[in-house]
JSON list of C-alpha atoms and ligand atoms in Angstrom, two decimals:
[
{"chain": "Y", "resi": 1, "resn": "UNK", "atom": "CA", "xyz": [-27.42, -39.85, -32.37]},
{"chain": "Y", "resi": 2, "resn": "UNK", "atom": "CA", "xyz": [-30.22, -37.53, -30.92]},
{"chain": "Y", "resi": 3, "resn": "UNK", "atom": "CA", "xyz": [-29.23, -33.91, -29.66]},
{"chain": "Y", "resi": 4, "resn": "UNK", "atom": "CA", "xyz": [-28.81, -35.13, -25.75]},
{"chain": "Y", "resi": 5, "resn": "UNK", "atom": "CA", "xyz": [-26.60, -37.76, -26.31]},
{"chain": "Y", "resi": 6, "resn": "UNK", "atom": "CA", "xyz": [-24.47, -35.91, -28.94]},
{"chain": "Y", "resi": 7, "resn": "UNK", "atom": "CA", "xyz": [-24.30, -33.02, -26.13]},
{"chain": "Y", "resi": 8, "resn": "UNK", "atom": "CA", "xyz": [-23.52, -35.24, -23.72]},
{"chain": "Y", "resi": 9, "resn": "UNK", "atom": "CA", "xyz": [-21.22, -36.77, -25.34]},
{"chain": "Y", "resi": 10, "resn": "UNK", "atom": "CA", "xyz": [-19.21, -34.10, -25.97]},
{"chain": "Y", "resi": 11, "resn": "UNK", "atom": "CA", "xyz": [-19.29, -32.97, -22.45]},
{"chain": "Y", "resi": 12, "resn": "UNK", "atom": "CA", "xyz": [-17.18, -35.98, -21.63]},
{"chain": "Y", "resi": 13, "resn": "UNK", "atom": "CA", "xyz": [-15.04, -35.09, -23.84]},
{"chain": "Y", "resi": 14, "resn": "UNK", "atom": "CA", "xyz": [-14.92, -31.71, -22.39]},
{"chain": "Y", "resi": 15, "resn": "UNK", "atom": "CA", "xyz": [-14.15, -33.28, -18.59]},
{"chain": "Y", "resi": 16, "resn": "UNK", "atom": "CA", "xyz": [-11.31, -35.01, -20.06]},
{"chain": "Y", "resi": 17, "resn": "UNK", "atom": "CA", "xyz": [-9.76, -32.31, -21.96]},
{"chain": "Y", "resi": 18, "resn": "UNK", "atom": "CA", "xyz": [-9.86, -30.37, -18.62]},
{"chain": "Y", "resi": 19, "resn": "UNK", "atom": "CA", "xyz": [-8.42, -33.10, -16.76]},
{"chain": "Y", "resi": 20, "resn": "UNK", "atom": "CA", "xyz": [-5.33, -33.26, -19.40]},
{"chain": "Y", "resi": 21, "resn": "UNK", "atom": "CA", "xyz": [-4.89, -29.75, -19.90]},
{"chain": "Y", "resi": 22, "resn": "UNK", "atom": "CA", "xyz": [-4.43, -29.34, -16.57]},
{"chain": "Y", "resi": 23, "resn": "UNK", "atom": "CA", "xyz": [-3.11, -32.45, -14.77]},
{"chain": "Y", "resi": 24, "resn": "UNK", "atom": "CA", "xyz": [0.48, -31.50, -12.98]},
{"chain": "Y", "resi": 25, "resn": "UNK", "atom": "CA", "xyz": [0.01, -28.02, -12.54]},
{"chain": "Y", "resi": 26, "resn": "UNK", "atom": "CA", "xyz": [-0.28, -26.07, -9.55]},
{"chain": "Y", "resi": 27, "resn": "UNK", "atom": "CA", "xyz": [-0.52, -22.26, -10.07]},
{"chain": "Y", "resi": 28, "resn": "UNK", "atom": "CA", "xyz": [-4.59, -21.20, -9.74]},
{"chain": "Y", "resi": 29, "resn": "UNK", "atom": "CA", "xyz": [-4.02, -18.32, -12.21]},
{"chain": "Y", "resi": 30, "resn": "UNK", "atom": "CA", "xyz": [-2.48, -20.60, -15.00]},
{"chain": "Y", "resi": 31, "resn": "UNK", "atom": "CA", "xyz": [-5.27, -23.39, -14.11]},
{"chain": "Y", "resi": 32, "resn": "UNK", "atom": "CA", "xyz": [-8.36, -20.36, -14.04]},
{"chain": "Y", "resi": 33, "resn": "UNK", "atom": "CA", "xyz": [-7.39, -18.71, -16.89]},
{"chain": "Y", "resi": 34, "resn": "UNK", "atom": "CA", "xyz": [-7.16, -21.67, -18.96]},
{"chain": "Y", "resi": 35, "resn": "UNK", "atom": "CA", "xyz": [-10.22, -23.56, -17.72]},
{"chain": "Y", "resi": 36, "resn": "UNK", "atom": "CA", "xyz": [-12.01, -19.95, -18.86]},
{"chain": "Y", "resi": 37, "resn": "UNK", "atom": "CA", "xyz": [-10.57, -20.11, -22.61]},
{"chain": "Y", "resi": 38, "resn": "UNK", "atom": "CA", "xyz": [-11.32, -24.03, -22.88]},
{"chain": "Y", "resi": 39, "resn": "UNK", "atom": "CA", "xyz": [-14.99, -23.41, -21.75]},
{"chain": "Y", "resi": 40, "resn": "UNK", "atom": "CA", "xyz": [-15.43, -20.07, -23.86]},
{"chain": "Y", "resi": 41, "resn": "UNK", "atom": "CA", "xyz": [-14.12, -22.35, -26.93]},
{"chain": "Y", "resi": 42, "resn": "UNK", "atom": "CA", "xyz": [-16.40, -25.52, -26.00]},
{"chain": "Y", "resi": 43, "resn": "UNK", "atom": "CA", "xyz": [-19.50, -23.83, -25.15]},
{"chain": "Y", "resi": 44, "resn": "UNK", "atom": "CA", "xyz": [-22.17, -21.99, -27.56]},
{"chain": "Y", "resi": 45, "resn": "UNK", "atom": "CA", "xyz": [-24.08, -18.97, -27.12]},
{"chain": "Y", "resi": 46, "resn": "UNK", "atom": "CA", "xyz": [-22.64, -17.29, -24.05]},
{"chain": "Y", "resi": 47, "resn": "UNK", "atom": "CA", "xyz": [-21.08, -14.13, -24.00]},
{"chain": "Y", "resi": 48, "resn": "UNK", "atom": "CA", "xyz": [-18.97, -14.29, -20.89]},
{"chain": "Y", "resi": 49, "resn": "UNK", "atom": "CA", "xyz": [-17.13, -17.06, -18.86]},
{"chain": "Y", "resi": 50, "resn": "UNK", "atom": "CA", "xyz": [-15.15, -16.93, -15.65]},
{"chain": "Y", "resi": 51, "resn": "UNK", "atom": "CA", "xyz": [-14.35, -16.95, -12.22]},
{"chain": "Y", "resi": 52, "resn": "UNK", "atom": "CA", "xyz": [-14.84, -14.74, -8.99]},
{"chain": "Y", "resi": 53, "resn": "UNK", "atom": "CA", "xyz": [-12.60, -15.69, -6.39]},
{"chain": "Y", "resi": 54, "resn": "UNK", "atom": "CA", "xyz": [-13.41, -15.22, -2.53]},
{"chain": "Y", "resi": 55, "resn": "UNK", "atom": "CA", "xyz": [-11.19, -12.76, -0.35]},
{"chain": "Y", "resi": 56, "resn": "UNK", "atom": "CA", "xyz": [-11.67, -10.79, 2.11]},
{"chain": "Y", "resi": 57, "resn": "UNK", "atom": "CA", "xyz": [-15.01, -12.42, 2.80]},
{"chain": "Y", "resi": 58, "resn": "UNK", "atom": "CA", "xyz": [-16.24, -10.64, -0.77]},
{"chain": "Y", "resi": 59, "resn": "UNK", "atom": "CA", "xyz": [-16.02, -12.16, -4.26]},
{"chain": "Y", "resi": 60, "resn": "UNK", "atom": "CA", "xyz": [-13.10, -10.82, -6.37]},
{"chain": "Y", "resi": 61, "resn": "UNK", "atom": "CA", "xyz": [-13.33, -10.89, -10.16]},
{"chain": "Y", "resi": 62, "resn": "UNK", "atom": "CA", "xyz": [-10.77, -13.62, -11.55]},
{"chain": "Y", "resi": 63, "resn": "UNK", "atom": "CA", "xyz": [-9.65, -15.08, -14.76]},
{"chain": "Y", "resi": 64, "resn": "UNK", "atom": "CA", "xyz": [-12.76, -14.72, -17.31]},
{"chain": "Y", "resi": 65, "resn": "UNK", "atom": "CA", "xyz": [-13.46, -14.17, -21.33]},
{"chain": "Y", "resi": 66, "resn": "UNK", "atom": "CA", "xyz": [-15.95, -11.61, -22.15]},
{"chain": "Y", "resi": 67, "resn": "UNK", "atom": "CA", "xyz": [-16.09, -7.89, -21.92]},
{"chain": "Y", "resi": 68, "resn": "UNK", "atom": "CA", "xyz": [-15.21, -5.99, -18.65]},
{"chain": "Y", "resi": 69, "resn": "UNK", "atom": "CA", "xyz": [-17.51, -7.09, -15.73]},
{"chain": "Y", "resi": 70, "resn": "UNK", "atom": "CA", "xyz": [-17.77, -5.27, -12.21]},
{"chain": "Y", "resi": 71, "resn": "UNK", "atom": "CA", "xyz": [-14.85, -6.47, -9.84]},
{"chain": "Y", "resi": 72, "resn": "UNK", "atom": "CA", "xyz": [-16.43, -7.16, -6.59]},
{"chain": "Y", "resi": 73, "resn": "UNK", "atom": "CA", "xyz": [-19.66, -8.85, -5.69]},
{"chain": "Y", "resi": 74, "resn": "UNK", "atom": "CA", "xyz": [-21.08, -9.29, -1.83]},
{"chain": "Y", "resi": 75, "resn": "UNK", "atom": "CA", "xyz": [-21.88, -11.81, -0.15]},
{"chain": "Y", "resi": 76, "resn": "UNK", "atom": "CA", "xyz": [-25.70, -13.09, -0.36]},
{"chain": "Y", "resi": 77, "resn": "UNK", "atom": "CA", "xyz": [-25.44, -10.03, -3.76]},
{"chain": "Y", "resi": 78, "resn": "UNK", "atom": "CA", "xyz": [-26.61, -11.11, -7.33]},
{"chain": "Y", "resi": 79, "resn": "UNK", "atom": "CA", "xyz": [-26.41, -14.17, -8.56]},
{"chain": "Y", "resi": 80, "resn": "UNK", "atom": "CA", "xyz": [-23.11, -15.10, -7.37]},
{"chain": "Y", "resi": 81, "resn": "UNK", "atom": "CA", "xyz": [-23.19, -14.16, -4.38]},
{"chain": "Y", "resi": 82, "resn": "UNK", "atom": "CA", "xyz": [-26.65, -16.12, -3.90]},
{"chain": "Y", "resi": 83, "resn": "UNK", "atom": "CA", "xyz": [-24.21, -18.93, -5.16]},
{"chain": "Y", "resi": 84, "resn": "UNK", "atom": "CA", "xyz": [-22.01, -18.28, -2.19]},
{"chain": "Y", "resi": 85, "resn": "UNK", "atom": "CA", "xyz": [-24.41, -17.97, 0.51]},
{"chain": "Y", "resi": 86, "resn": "UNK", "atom": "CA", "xyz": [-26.34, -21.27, -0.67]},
{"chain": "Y", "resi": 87, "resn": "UNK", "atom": "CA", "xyz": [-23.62, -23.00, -1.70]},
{"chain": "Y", "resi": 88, "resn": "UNK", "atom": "CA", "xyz": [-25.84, -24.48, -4.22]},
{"chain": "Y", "resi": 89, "resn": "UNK", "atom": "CA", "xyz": [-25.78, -23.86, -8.15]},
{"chain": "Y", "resi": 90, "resn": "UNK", "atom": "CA", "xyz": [-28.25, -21.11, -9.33]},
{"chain": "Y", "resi": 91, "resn": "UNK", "atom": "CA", "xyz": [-29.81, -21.36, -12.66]},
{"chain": "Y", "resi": 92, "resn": "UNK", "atom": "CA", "xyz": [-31.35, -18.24, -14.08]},
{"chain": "Y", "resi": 93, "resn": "UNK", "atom": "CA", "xyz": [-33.42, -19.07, -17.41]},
{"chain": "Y", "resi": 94, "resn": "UNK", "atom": "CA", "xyz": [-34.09, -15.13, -17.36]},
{"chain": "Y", "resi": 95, "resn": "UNK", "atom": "CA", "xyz": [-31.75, -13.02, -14.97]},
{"chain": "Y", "resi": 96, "resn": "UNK", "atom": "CA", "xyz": [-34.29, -10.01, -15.61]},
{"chain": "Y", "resi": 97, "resn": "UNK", "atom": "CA", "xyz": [-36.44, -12.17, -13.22]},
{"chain": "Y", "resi": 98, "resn": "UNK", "atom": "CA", "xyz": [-33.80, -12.88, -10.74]},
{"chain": "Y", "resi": 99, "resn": "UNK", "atom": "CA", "xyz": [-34.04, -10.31, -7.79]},
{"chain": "Y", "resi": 100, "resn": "UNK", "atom": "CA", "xyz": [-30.63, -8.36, -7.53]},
{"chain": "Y", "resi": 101, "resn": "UNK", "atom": "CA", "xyz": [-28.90, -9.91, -10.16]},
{"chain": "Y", "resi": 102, "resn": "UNK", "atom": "CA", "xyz": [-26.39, -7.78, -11.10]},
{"chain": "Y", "resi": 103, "resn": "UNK", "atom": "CA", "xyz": [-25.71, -6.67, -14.79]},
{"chain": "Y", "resi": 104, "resn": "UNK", "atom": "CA", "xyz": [-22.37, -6.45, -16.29]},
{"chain": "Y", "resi": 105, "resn": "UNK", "atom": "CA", "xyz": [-22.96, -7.29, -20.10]},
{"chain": "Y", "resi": 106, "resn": "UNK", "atom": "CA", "xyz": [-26.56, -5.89, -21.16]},
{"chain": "Y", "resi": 107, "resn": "UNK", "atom": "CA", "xyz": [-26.20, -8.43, -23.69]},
{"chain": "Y", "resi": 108, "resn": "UNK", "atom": "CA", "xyz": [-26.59, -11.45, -21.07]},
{"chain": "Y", "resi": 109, "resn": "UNK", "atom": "CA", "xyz": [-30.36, -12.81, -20.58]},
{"chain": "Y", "resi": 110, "resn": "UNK", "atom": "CA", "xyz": [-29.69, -15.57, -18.98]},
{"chain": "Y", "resi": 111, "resn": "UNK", "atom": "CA", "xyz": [-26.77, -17.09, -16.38]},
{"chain": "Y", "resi": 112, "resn": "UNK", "atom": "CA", "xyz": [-25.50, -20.23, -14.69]},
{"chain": "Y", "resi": 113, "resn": "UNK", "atom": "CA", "xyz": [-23.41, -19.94, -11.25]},
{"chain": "Y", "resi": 114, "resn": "UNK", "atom": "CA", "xyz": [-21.18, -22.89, -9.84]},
{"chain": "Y", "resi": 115, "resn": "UNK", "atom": "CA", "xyz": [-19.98, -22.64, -6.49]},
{"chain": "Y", "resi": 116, "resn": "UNK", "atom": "CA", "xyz": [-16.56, -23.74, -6.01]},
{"chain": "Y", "resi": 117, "resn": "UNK", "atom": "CA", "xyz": [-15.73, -25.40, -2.42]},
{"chain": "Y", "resi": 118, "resn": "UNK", "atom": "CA", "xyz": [-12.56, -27.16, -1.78]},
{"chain": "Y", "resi": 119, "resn": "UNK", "atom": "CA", "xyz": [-12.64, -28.68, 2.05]},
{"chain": "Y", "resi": 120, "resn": "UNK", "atom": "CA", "xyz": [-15.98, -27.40, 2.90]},
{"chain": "Y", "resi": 121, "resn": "UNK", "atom": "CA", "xyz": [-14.05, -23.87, 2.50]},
{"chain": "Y", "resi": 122, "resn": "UNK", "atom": "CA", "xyz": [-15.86, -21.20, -0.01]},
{"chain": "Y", "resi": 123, "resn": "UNK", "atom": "CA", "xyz": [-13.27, -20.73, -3.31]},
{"chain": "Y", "resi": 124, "resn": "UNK", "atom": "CA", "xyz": [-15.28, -18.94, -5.44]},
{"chain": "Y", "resi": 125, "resn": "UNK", "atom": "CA", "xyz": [-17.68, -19.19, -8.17]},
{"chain": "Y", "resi": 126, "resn": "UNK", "atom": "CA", "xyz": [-17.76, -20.17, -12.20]},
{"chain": "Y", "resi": 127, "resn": "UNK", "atom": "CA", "xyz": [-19.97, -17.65, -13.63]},
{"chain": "Y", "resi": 128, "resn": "UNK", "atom": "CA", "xyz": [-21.05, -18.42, -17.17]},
{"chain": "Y", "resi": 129, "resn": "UNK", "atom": "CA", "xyz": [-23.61, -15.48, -18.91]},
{"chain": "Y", "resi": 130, "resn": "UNK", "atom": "CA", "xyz": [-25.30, -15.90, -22.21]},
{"chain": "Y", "resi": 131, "resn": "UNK", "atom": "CA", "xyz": [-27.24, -13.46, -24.73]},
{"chain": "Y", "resi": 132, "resn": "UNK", "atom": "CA", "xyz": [-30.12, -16.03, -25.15]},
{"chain": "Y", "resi": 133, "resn": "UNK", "atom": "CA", "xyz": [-32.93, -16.65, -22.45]},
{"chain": "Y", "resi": 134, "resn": "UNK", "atom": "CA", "xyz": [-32.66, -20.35, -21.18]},
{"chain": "Y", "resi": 135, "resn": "UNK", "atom": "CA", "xyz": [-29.64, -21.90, -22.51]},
{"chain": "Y", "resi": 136, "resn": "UNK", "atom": "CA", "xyz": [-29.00, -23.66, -19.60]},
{"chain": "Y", "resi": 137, "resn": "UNK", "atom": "CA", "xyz": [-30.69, -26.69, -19.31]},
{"chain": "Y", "resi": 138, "resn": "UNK", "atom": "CA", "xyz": [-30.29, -29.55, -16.98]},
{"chain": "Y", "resi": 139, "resn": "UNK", "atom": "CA", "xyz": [-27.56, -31.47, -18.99]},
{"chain": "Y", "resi": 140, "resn": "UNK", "atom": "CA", "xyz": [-25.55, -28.35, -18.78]},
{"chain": "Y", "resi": 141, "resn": "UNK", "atom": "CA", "xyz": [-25.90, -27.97, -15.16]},
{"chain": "Y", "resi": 142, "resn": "UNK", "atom": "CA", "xyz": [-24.87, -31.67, -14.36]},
{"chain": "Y", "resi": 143, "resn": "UNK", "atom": "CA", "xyz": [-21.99, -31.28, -16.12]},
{"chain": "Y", "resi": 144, "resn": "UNK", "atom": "CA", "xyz": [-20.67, -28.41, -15.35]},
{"chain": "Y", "resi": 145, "resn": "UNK", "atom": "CA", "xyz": [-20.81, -29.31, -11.71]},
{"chain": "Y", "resi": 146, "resn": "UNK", "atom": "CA", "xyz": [-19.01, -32.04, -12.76]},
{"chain": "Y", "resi": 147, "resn": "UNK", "atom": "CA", "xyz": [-16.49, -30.15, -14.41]},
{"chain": "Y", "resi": 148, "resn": "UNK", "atom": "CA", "xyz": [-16.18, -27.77, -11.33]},
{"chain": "Y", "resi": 149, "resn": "UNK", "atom": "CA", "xyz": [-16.00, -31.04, -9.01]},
{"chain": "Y", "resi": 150, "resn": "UNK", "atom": "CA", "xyz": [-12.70, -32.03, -11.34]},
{"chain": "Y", "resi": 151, "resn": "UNK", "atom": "CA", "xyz": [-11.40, -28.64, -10.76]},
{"chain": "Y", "resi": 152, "resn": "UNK", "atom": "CA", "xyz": [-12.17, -28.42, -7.37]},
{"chain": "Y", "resi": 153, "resn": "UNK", "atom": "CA", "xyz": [-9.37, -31.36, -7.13]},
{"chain": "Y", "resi": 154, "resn": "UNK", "atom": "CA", "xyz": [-6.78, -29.75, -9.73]},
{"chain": "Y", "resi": 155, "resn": "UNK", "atom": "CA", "xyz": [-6.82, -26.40, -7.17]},
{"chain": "Y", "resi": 156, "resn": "UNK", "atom": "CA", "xyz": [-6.65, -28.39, -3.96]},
{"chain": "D", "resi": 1, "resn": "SME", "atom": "N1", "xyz": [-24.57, -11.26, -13.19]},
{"chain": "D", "resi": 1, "resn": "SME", "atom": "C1", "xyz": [-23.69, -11.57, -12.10]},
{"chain": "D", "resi": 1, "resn": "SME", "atom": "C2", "xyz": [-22.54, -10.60, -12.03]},
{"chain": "D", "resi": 1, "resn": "SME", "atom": "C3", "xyz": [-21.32, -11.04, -12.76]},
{"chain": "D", "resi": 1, "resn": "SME", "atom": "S1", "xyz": [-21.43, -10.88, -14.41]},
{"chain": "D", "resi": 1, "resn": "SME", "atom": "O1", "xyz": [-22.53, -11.66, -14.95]},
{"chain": "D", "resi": 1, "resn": "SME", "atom": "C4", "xyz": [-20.01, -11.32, -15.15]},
{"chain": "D", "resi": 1, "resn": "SME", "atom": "C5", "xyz": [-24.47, -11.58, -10.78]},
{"chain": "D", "resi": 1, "resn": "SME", "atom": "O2", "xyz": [-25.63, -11.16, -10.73]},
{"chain": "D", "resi": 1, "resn": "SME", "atom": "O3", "xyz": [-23.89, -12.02, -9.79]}
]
């Protein structure tokens, strides 16, 4: 089996542990936090995983593994909050090149950010940072949309 398929094989796998880890359960703290741990267990080379959540019309830092990060990001402000105002996924193969981004971990080079809409209403954002420039590639980013998509349905 080459390297993509074996990835995306084991993405699949991923999307359906999510679904049954989570399936009858309603509390967005016990969902978050857990969706955080299985994704900090399933993926390599990142340093921090989690969520910001939107109140207030700010994002609020939310369940997440990985060192301390700041607690509140603006709107249209680093890379999540790009996330937010495009509602569209950005993928940062060096974040030292993205303008603004904000740095929490000095250790993260480079970042992916999933917005998370439920009813055309802004929820927040998966935030996933790794130590290694470019470890995002294309296969990561269609799946974890599609992983957000299934959550987007568990929080609804
Ligand atoms: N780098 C992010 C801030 C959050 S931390 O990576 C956890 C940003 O620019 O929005």
């Amino acid at each position: 089996m080459s390297h993509t398929e074996t990835k995306i094989n084991n993405y699949e796998m991923l999307l359906k542990q999510l679904t049954a880890l989570l399936e009858n359960e309603q509390d967005h703290i016990a969902i978050l936090s857990n969706t955080s741990a299985l994704l900090n267990q399933f993926l390599q080379n990142i340093n921090w995983v989690g969520f910001y959540l939107w109140k207030d019309k700010e994002l609020v830092l939310g369940p997440f593994q990985g060192l301390p990060a700041c607690i509140r990001i603006a709107y249209g402000k680093g890379v999540c909050g790009t996330a937010i105002k495009e509602r569209k996924t950005q993928r940062v193969a060096d974040v030292e090149k993205f303008p603004g981004h904000i740095v929490c971990d000095s250790a993260s080079k480079s970042e992916i950010v999933i917005p998370i809409i439920i009813d055309h209403e802004i929820y927040g954002v998966l935030d996933i940072d790794s130590p290694i420039k470019n470890r995002f590639d294309e296969i990561d980013q269609t799946y974890l949309e599609k992983f957000v998509n299934i959550l987007q349905n568990l929080l609804r």
